Amino acid sequence: MYNKSLPPTYYHDHFLELLHFFQHQGWHLCGAHEQRFIDDFLALPKNAQCVLVRGFNRKSDYLEQSSLHYDEIEQAPLALALLKRRGWLRHVHEREFEQWLAALTKAELVALCRELGLPGVALSKRKEQWLGYCQTHVSFAKACHSHVFLSYVVHAYNPVLAYLCFIFFGRLQAGLGHFSLRDLGIMRTQQGKVIPRFDTLEEAKSAFTYAQLRAQVSELSEQLLVHHGEQVTQLPSAIGALAERYSHEYLYRLGKALLAEAPHQDLALSVLAHSEDNRAIELLLRQRFKKGHRQWVEQRLCALIDDPPSDEVFVFAEDFYALKYQGKRTSVLSDLLAEKEPLAIDEAYRHQVEQGVIDLYTQRGEQALHSENQLWQHLFALCFWHLLFDGEQAGRGSEFDVFPASLRDGQFYHYYQQQIRELFAEHSSKGALITHISAAASRYYHQPNAFIRWHEEVLAPLVALINHAPLSAVYTQLETMAKDFRSAKDGYPDLMVITSGKVRFEEIKAPGDSLRRNQLVALKQLQRAGFDVSVQTVRWQVNSEQPYVIVDIETTGGRHQSHRITEVAAIKVVAGKEVARWHSLVNPQRHIPRAITELTGIDNVMVAGAPVFAELADSLWQFMQGCIFVAHNVNFDYGFLKAEFARTERHLSMAKLCTVRLGRSYLPGHASYSLARLSADLDIVLSRHHRAMSDAEATVAIFNLIQQQRQE
């Protein structure tokens, strides 16, 4: 799939690229230890640098020395000796002994036991059994002089490397392998101006500290969880927006973990009380309510409703207050799900529920479009592109960042509040806003970004929204996103529906679906902005308004990857009655085998003057729109048509039903469900079997009998 390749010493080049960033843009984020590391590394011979970076690229911190010899590195053993002599590589410390044992292979555990004269366990046992034995019977003092132990080294700068990667990539889990994925074309990066993600060394170190604490919670023993909980009041101050966020997330995770330990409930609540994370606030209130602290919880809920720190907290507080203090029986989530009468759509739409609702609305004369997060993210990006990507604070911490720095840090509105208001005032008419986003789309089309996957129709839904919605509502929601993009970037309703010149949004839920909290928050935001927003549920039921297109094709063979269509017939049916039909022979642009001609009666002469599929594609595509695709052995017909449409750069995606599968369920008892046998059993005329229109007509008759049973 990927034709690119990497040069022999790609890993060294990538590490130098990382260091180049710190030398030229991030030196102020390096303390004395990091600066000395960079200077000392660059002073090493190239072969020693290459051996080191090979070790840095390993998943394990524990390196078997013979594995650090590489053909492309000149005199690798001498370089390895130099690195050990200068302290870049060292042997495993006693505090690391347990981790080192766990990193050994089964063969190495066996060799260690034999070298120490220990019997071990049976060779047939798995590594876990051998590891357990060694953990019990092998001490550091016994092992530290063994050949197995001495064959391993650890690079001495793990903390420095972890810090440098965190500063560059913005997260703990990222590593040097990202450069390789980029160069191979597997990972698409965002080009543009690079801005170091922190202003000061103190801010960077603080964020790194709390990122590590946050990540460690899930690995802590009960004893260490309690220790961390008791030290909460002595934690260092979080410096900077990212460190503050990580510190509150750390406290939430720590409090949640302590809640799982019954003896430490009070400590957990104390930890949660120090966190401003939305989830921590909710968890604390729920837990204190369970403990009977009704008055305290009521006062806190009222305060949050009056002055909420976020929309998510406001939605929770308002709902919880109504349930616990106002005698309300159901939550706002349940209310929204039960608010409207369910729509009846065919079960064929089980995996395309939104499309089923769109097709139903289209039949009723309403325009319905997929919206979800793309609609608002696209509008946000095109409206504010010049601020996001060209503004004074625009840029990224590195090319691997998804969003611009101002959004990542939550400072976009702080930086550009005045410019945003001026933009809204300058584009005070719908036409002016449409012109503004159209100009941005034209200028930046195909430019990689995290918001938009460019395509020719990217503007159509945005223009429809602007033309049919109050402009004040559009600007209010864009301002909400600008203020807190992190919590307002997703959860948006599935559909935008336009009726009588007005727009509404609907979140579509199938039976058994639930409404997520971020979806509820987005619904509330849109309602507050001035939009008509609701949740529309559906139920599986045969809908009398639903059109079905019953299709049959003839082909040059049985595989759509290598054979082509010779004939297509399609009959549109509504409420059991034919309303239209479509038929054509097709020039397959290849020889029709004699066996196929004997079966279908279609020969090369018959199709020689017929149109090729590309010439018929538009007409057939339009004929099938809004229908459920029905065929006998549906995947055969659908697969061929999908492949033919793909050759014309159209993506066929329709709900489909199979009269073979449905026949077995609703017309049971037949020895065979082939079209010919089933038609004969049901007294259905099949005059010219293996010709498309005749087979389609027979399938219509079978399908109508099935529909009668389905409706009952």
CSV table of C-alpha atoms in Angstrom, one decimal, residues 313-567:
chain,number,residue,atom,x,y,z
A,313,VAL,CA,-21.8,20.7,34.7
A,314,PHE,CA,-24.8,22.9,34.3
A,315,VAL,CA,-26.8,20.1,32.5
A,316,PHE,CA,-25.9,17.6,35.2
A,317,ALA,CA,-26.7,20.0,38.1
A,318,GLU,CA,-30.0,21.1,36.7
A,319,ASP,CA,-31.1,17.5,36.0
A,320,PHE,CA,-29.9,16.1,39.3
A,321,TYR,CA,-31.6,18.9,41.3
A,322,ALA,CA,-34.9,18.3,39.5
A,323,LEU,CA,-34.7,14.6,40.2
A,324,LYS,CA,-33.6,14.7,43.9
A,325,TYR,CA,-35.2,17.9,45.2
A,326,GLN,CA,-38.2,18.7,43.0
A,327,GLY,CA,-39.8,15.3,42.8
A,328,LYS,CA,-39.2,14.7,39.1
A,329,ARG,CA,-39.4,11.1,38.2
A,330,THR,CA,-37.3,10.9,35.0
A,331,SER,CA,-34.0,12.5,33.9
A,332,VAL,CA,-33.7,15.0,31.1
A,333,LEU,CA,-32.1,12.3,29.0
A,334,SER,CA,-35.2,10.1,29.4
A,335,ASP,CA,-37.5,13.0,28.7
A,336,LEU,CA,-35.8,13.9,25.5
A,337,LEU,CA,-35.9,10.3,24.3
A,338,ALA,CA,-39.7,10.1,25.0
A,339,GLU,CA,-40.5,13.6,23.8
A,340,LYS,CA,-41.6,12.7,20.2
A,341,GLU,CA,-43.7,9.9,18.6
A,342,PRO,CA,-41.2,7.4,17.1
A,343,LEU,CA,-40.9,7.3,13.3
A,344,ALA,CA,-41.6,3.9,11.7
A,345,ILE,CA,-38.9,2.8,9.3
A,346,ASP,CA,-38.0,-0.5,7.7
A,347,GLU,CA,-35.6,-2.8,9.6
A,348,ALA,CA,-33.4,-2.7,6.5
A,349,TYR,CA,-32.1,0.6,7.9
A,350,ARG,CA,-30.8,-1.1,11.1
A,351,HIS,CA,-27.2,-0.1,10.2
A,352,GLN,CA,-28.2,3.1,8.4
A,353,VAL,CA,-30.7,4.6,10.8
A,354,GLU,CA,-30.1,8.2,9.9
A,355,GLN,CA,-30.4,7.4,6.2
A,356,GLY,CA,-33.7,5.8,6.8
A,357,VAL,CA,-35.0,9.0,8.4
A,358,ILE,CA,-33.6,11.1,5.6
A,359,ASP,CA,-35.4,8.9,3.0
A,360,LEU,CA,-38.6,9.2,5.0
A,361,TYR,CA,-38.4,13.0,5.2
A,362,THR,CA,-37.5,13.2,1.5
A,363,GLN,CA,-40.7,11.3,0.7
A,364,ARG,CA,-42.6,13.9,2.7
A,365,GLY,CA,-41.1,16.8,0.8
A,366,GLU,CA,-38.6,17.8,3.5
A,367,GLN,CA,-34.9,18.3,2.9
A,368,ALA,CA,-32.7,16.4,5.4
A,369,LEU,CA,-29.0,16.4,5.5
A,370,HIS,CA,-26.4,14.6,7.6
A,371,SER,CA,-24.9,17.2,9.9
A,372,GLU,CA,-23.3,15.8,13.1
A,373,ASN,CA,-20.0,17.3,14.1
A,374,GLN,CA,-18.8,18.0,10.6
A,375,LEU,CA,-21.3,20.7,9.9
A,376,TRP,CA,-20.2,22.9,12.8
A,377,GLN,CA,-16.5,22.0,12.6
A,378,HIS,CA,-16.5,23.0,9.0
A,379,LEU,CA,-18.3,26.2,9.6
A,380,PHE,CA,-16.1,27.0,12.5
A,381,ALA,CA,-12.9,26.4,10.5
A,382,LEU,CA,-14.0,28.4,7.4
A,383,CYS,CA,-15.3,31.3,9.5
A,384,PHE,CA,-12.2,31.7,11.6
A,385,TRP,CA,-9.5,30.2,9.3
A,386,HIS,CA,-7.4,33.4,9.2
A,387,LEU,CA,-7.3,33.4,13.1
A,388,LEU,CA,-6.8,29.7,13.5
A,389,PHE,CA,-3.9,29.3,11.0
A,390,ASP,CA,-2.6,32.8,10.2
A,391,GLY,CA,-3.2,34.8,13.4
A,392,GLU,CA,-0.5,36.1,15.7
A,393,GLN,CA,-1.1,33.1,18.1
A,394,ALA,CA,-1.7,30.6,15.3
A,395,GLY,CA,0.5,27.6,15.0
A,396,ARG,CA,1.1,24.2,16.6
A,397,GLY,CA,3.5,22.8,19.2
A,398,SER,CA,4.7,20.4,16.4
A,399,GLU,CA,3.5,19.2,13.0
A,400,PHE,CA,2.0,16.2,14.8
A,401,ASP,CA,-0.6,18.3,16.7
A,402,VAL,CA,-4.1,18.0,15.4
A,403,PHE,CA,-5.5,21.3,16.4
A,404,PRO,CA,-3.8,24.8,16.4
A,405,ALA,CA,-2.1,25.9,19.6
A,406,SER,CA,-4.8,28.4,20.5
A,407,LEU,CA,-7.5,25.8,20.5
A,408,ARG,CA,-5.4,23.2,22.2
A,409,ASP,CA,-4.6,25.6,25.1
A,410,GLY,CA,-8.2,26.8,25.3
A,411,GLN,CA,-7.0,30.4,24.7
A,412,PHE,CA,-8.5,31.0,21.3
A,413,TYR,CA,-11.3,33.3,22.5
A,414,HIS,CA,-9.0,35.0,24.9
A,415,TYR,CA,-6.6,35.9,22.1
A,416,TYR,CA,-9.1,36.8,19.4
A,417,GLN,CA,-12.3,38.0,21.2
A,418,GLN,CA,-12.2,41.5,19.6
A,419,GLN,CA,-11.5,40.1,16.1
A,420,ILE,CA,-14.3,37.6,16.4
A,421,ARG,CA,-16.8,40.3,17.3
A,422,GLU,CA,-15.6,42.5,14.5
A,423,LEU,CA,-15.9,39.6,12.1
A,424,PHE,CA,-19.6,39.1,13.1
A,425,ALA,CA,-20.3,42.8,12.8
A,426,GLU,CA,-18.6,43.0,9.4
A,427,HIS,CA,-20.6,40.0,8.1
A,428,SER,CA,-24.0,41.1,9.4
A,429,SER,CA,-26.0,39.6,6.5
A,430,LYS,CA,-26.3,36.0,5.4
A,431,GLY,CA,-24.9,36.8,2.0
A,432,ALA,CA,-21.8,38.4,3.6
A,433,LEU,CA,-21.1,35.3,5.7
A,434,ILE,CA,-21.6,32.9,2.7
A,435,THR,CA,-19.2,35.0,0.7
A,436,HIS,CA,-16.7,34.9,3.6
A,437,ILE,CA,-16.7,31.1,4.0
A,438,SER,CA,-16.8,30.6,0.3
A,439,ALA,CA,-13.6,32.7,-0.2
A,440,ALA,CA,-11.9,30.7,2.6
A,441,ALA,CA,-12.9,27.4,1.0
A,442,SER,CA,-11.6,28.6,-2.4
A,443,ARG,CA,-8.4,29.9,-1.0
A,444,TYR,CA,-7.5,26.9,1.3
A,445,TYR,CA,-9.1,24.0,-0.6
A,446,HIS,CA,-7.1,20.8,-0.1
A,447,GLN,CA,-4.9,22.4,2.6
A,448,PRO,CA,-4.5,19.7,5.3
A,449,ASN,CA,-6.2,20.4,8.6
A,450,ALA,CA,-8.0,18.7,11.5
A,451,PHE,CA,-11.4,20.2,10.7
A,452,ILE,CA,-12.3,19.5,7.1
A,453,ARG,CA,-11.9,16.6,4.7
A,454,TRP,CA,-12.2,18.5,1.5
A,455,HIS,CA,-14.7,17.6,-1.2
A,456,GLU,CA,-16.6,19.4,-3.9
A,457,GLU,CA,-19.9,19.7,-1.9
A,458,VAL,CA,-18.3,20.8,1.4
A,459,LEU,CA,-20.0,24.2,1.2
A,460,ALA,CA,-23.6,23.0,0.3
A,461,PRO,CA,-24.8,22.1,3.9
A,462,LEU,CA,-23.1,25.2,5.3
A,463,VAL,CA,-24.9,27.5,2.8
A,464,ALA,CA,-28.2,25.7,3.6
A,465,LEU,CA,-27.7,26.3,7.3
A,466,ILE,CA,-26.9,30.0,6.9
A,467,ASN,CA,-29.8,30.6,4.5
A,468,HIS,CA,-32.5,28.9,6.7
A,469,ALA,CA,-31.3,29.6,10.2
A,470,PRO,CA,-31.3,32.9,12.2
A,471,LEU,CA,-27.9,34.5,11.7
A,472,SER,CA,-27.8,35.4,15.4
A,473,ALA,CA,-28.2,31.8,16.3
A,474,VAL,CA,-25.3,30.7,14.0
A,475,TYR,CA,-23.0,33.4,15.5
A,476,THR,CA,-24.0,32.5,19.1
A,477,GLN,CA,-23.0,28.8,18.5
A,478,LEU,CA,-19.8,29.8,16.8
A,479,GLU,CA,-18.9,32.0,19.7
A,480,THR,CA,-19.7,29.1,22.1
A,481,MET,CA,-17.2,27.0,20.2
A,482,ALA,CA,-14.6,29.7,20.2
A,483,LYS,CA,-14.9,30.1,24.0
A,484,ASP,CA,-14.6,26.3,24.8
A,485,PHE,CA,-13.8,24.3,21.7
A,486,ARG,CA,-12.8,21.3,23.7
A,487,SER,CA,-16.3,20.7,25.0
A,488,ALA,CA,-18.2,22.2,22.1
A,489,LYS,CA,-16.5,20.4,19.2
A,490,ASP,CA,-18.7,17.2,19.2
A,491,GLY,CA,-22.0,15.7,20.2
A,492,TYR,CA,-24.0,17.6,17.6
A,493,PRO,CA,-27.3,16.2,16.3
A,494,ASP,CA,-27.3,13.7,13.4
A,495,LEU,CA,-29.6,15.6,11.0
A,496,MET,CA,-30.3,19.1,9.8
A,497,VAL,CA,-33.9,19.2,8.4
A,498,ILE,CA,-35.2,22.1,6.4
A,499,THR,CA,-39.0,22.5,6.1
A,500,SER,CA,-41.0,25.6,4.9
A,501,GLY,CA,-37.8,27.7,4.9
A,502,LYS,CA,-36.8,26.9,8.5
A,503,VAL,CA,-34.1,24.7,9.9
A,504,ARG,CA,-34.3,22.2,12.8
A,505,PHE,CA,-31.8,19.7,14.2
A,506,GLU,CA,-32.6,16.1,15.2
A,507,GLU,CA,-30.6,13.5,17.1
A,508,ILE,CA,-31.8,10.1,15.8
A,509,LYS,CA,-32.0,7.2,18.2
A,510,ALA,CA,-32.9,3.6,17.2
A,511,PRO,CA,-34.4,1.2,19.7
A,512,GLY,CA,-32.0,0.5,22.5
A,513,ASP,CA,-29.8,3.6,21.8
A,514,SER,CA,-29.0,6.0,24.6
A,515,LEU,CA,-28.2,9.7,24.7
A,516,ARG,CA,-24.6,10.5,25.7
A,517,ARG,CA,-23.9,13.4,28.0
A,518,ASN,CA,-21.9,15.3,25.3
A,519,GLN,CA,-24.8,14.9,23.0
A,520,LEU,CA,-27.1,16.4,25.6
A,521,VAL,CA,-24.7,19.3,26.1
A,522,ALA,CA,-24.6,20.0,22.4
A,523,LEU,CA,-28.4,19.9,22.2
A,524,LYS,CA,-28.7,22.4,25.1
A,525,GLN,CA,-26.1,24.7,23.5
A,526,LEU,CA,-28.0,24.8,20.2
A,527,GLN,CA,-31.3,25.4,22.0
A,528,ARG,CA,-29.8,28.2,23.9
A,529,ALA,CA,-28.4,29.7,20.7
A,530,GLY,CA,-31.9,29.8,19.3
A,531,PHE,CA,-32.2,26.6,17.2
A,532,ASP,CA,-35.1,24.1,17.1
A,533,VAL,CA,-33.5,20.9,18.4
A,534,SER,CA,-35.0,17.6,19.4
A,535,VAL,CA,-34.4,13.9,19.8
A,536,GLN,CA,-36.3,11.7,17.3
A,537,THR,CA,-36.6,8.0,18.1
A,538,VAL,CA,-37.5,5.3,15.5
A,539,ARG,CA,-39.2,1.9,15.6
A,540,TRP,CA,-38.8,-1.0,13.2
A,541,GLN,CA,-42.0,-1.3,11.2
A,542,VAL,CA,-43.0,-1.7,7.5
A,543,ASN,CA,-43.8,1.8,6.4
A,544,SER,CA,-46.4,2.2,3.8
A,545,GLU,CA,-44.7,5.3,2.4
A,546,GLN,CA,-41.4,3.5,1.9
A,547,PRO,CA,-40.3,2.9,-1.7
A,548,TYR,CA,-38.4,-0.2,-2.6
A,549,VAL,CA,-36.4,-0.8,-5.8
A,550,ILE,CA,-36.4,-4.5,-6.8
A,551,VAL,CA,-33.3,-5.2,-8.9
A,552,ASP,CA,-32.0,-8.0,-11.0
A,553,ILE,CA,-28.9,-8.0,-13.2
A,554,GLU,CA,-27.2,-10.4,-15.7
A,555,THR,CA,-23.5,-10.6,-15.9
A,556,THR,CA,-20.5,-12.1,-17.8
A,557,GLY,CA,-19.7,-14.3,-14.7
A,558,GLY,CA,-20.0,-14.6,-11.0
A,559,ARG,CA,-17.3,-12.3,-9.6
A,560,HIS,CA,-17.8,-8.6,-9.6
A,561,GLN,CA,-14.0,-8.0,-9.3
A,562,SER,CA,-13.4,-9.5,-12.7
A,563,HIS,CA,-16.7,-9.8,-14.5
A,564,ARG,CA,-19.2,-7.1,-15.7
A,565,ILE,CA,-22.9,-6.4,-16.0
A,566,THR,CA,-24.7,-7.2,-19.3
A,567,GLU,CA,-28.3,-6.2,-18.3
